[in-house]
GROMACS .gro file of C-alpha atoms in nm:
model
   90
    1MET     CA    1  20.906   4.819  11.433
    2PRO     CA    2  20.715   4.911  11.751
    3LYS     CA    3  20.357   5.036  11.737
    4TYR     CA    4  20.236   5.307  11.974
    5VAL     CA    5  19.903   5.445  12.094
    6ILE     CA    6  19.917   5.817  12.163
    7GLU     CA    7  19.655   5.994  12.372
    8ARG     CA    8  19.611   6.360  12.283
    9GLU     CA    9  19.394   6.567  12.517
   10ILE     CA   10  19.217   6.819  12.294
   11PRO     CA   11  18.905   6.970  12.453
   12GLY     CA   12  18.623   6.975  12.200
   13ALA     CA   13  18.801   6.741  11.958
   14GLY     CA   14  18.475   6.569  11.873
   15LYS     CA   15  18.329   6.900  11.757
   16LEU     CA   16  18.608   6.981  11.511
   17SER     CA   17  18.476   7.034  11.160
   18ALA     CA   18  18.585   6.826  10.862
   19GLU     CA   19  18.795   7.125  10.748
   20GLN     CA   20  18.965   7.153  11.085
   21LEU     CA   21  19.040   6.779  11.093
   22LYS     CA   22  19.178   6.803  10.740
   23ALA     CA   23  19.407   7.089  10.844
   24VAL     CA   24  19.535   6.897  11.147
   25SER     CA   25  19.593   6.592  10.928
   26GLN     CA   26  19.781   6.798  10.670
   27THR     CA   27  20.004   6.945  10.942
   28SER     CA   28  20.076   6.598  11.076
   29CYS     CA   29  20.156   6.458  10.732
   30GLY     CA   30  20.384   6.753  10.657
   31VAL     CA   31  20.586   6.686  10.971
   32LEU     CA   32  20.597   6.313  10.894
   33ASN     CA   33  20.729   6.384  10.544
   34LYS     CA   34  21.011   6.594  10.692
   35MET     CA   35  21.095   6.329  10.954
   36GLY     CA   36  21.129   6.047  10.702
   37PRO     CA   37  20.985   5.700  10.654
   38GLU     CA   38  21.079   5.561  10.996
   39ILE     CA   39  20.768   5.711  11.154
   40GLN     CA   40  20.423   5.632  11.017
   41TRP     CA   41  20.074   5.740  11.115
   42VAL     CA   42  19.836   5.444  11.097
   43GLN     CA   43  19.504   5.597  11.208
   44SER     CA   44  19.336   5.807  11.473
   45PHE     CA   45  19.014   5.788  11.673
   46VAL     CA   46  18.845   6.117  11.761
   47THR     CA   47  18.637   6.125  12.080
   48ALA     CA   48  18.466   6.413  12.259
   49ASP     CA   49  18.782   6.558  12.419
   50LYS     CA   50  19.067   6.334  12.303
   51ILE     CA   51  19.225   6.193  11.993
   52TYR     CA   52  19.384   5.848  12.014
   53CYS     CA   53  19.645   5.793  11.744
   54VAL     CA   54  19.821   5.477  11.632
   55TYR     CA   55  20.176   5.523  11.502
   56ILE     CA   56  20.462   5.299  11.401
   57ALA     CA   57  20.802   5.435  11.502
   58PRO     CA   58  21.140   5.311  11.624
   59ASN     CA   59  21.094   5.474  11.966
   60ALA     CA   60  20.875   5.704  12.175
   61ASP     CA   61  21.121   5.993  12.137
   62MET     CA   62  21.038   6.009  11.768
   63ILE     CA   63  20.666   6.029  11.856
   64ARG     CA   64  20.742   6.315  12.097
   65GLU     CA   65  20.942   6.497  11.829
   66HIS     CA   66  20.654   6.465  11.583
   67ALA     CA   67  20.416   6.612  11.843
   68LYS     CA   68  20.658   6.896  11.917
   69GLN     CA   69  20.709   6.987  11.552
   70GLY     CA   70  20.337   6.963  11.475
   71GLY     CA   71  20.224   7.153  11.782
   72PHE     CA   72  20.014   6.859  11.903
   73PRO     CA   73  19.985   6.737  12.261
   74ALA     CA   74  20.111   6.387  12.334
   75ASN     CA   75  19.978   6.339  12.685
   76SER     CA   76  20.041   5.966  12.689
   77ILE     CA   77  20.255   5.746  12.464
   78ASN     CA   78  20.222   5.371  12.511
   79GLU     CA   79  20.398   5.096  12.319
   80VAL     CA   80  20.160   4.823  12.205
   81ALA     CA   81  20.261   4.488  12.357
   82THR     CA   82  20.010   4.270  12.173
   83VAL     CA   83  19.708   4.312  11.948
   84ILE     CA   84  19.401   4.100  12.010
   85ASP     CA   85  19.065   4.078  11.833
   86PRO     CA   86  18.767   3.840  11.822
   87THR     CA   87  18.975   3.578  11.643
   88THR     CA   88  19.196   3.557  11.953
   89ALA     CA   89  18.906   3.373  12.120
   90GLU     CA   90  18.905   3.097  11.859
   0.00000   0.00000   0.00000
């Protein structure tokens, strides 16, 4: 199944409190539960004004639908072609 990196432009994201991040996460998980097991949230990285999320889904349309239902921006959705890490250099 394809893996995607989603860029969400959220001004002030890095200043969200633990409670606010929990609420956003709960909203996301609620939508995912309704959509079924085909779409999975792997993890997210919160920066100053953006959140970068990694999802597994059959297609980008499903990612867009999750964003729509959750009320989240999905400014950029990119399918991961390959994953590399330090062991790639060996």
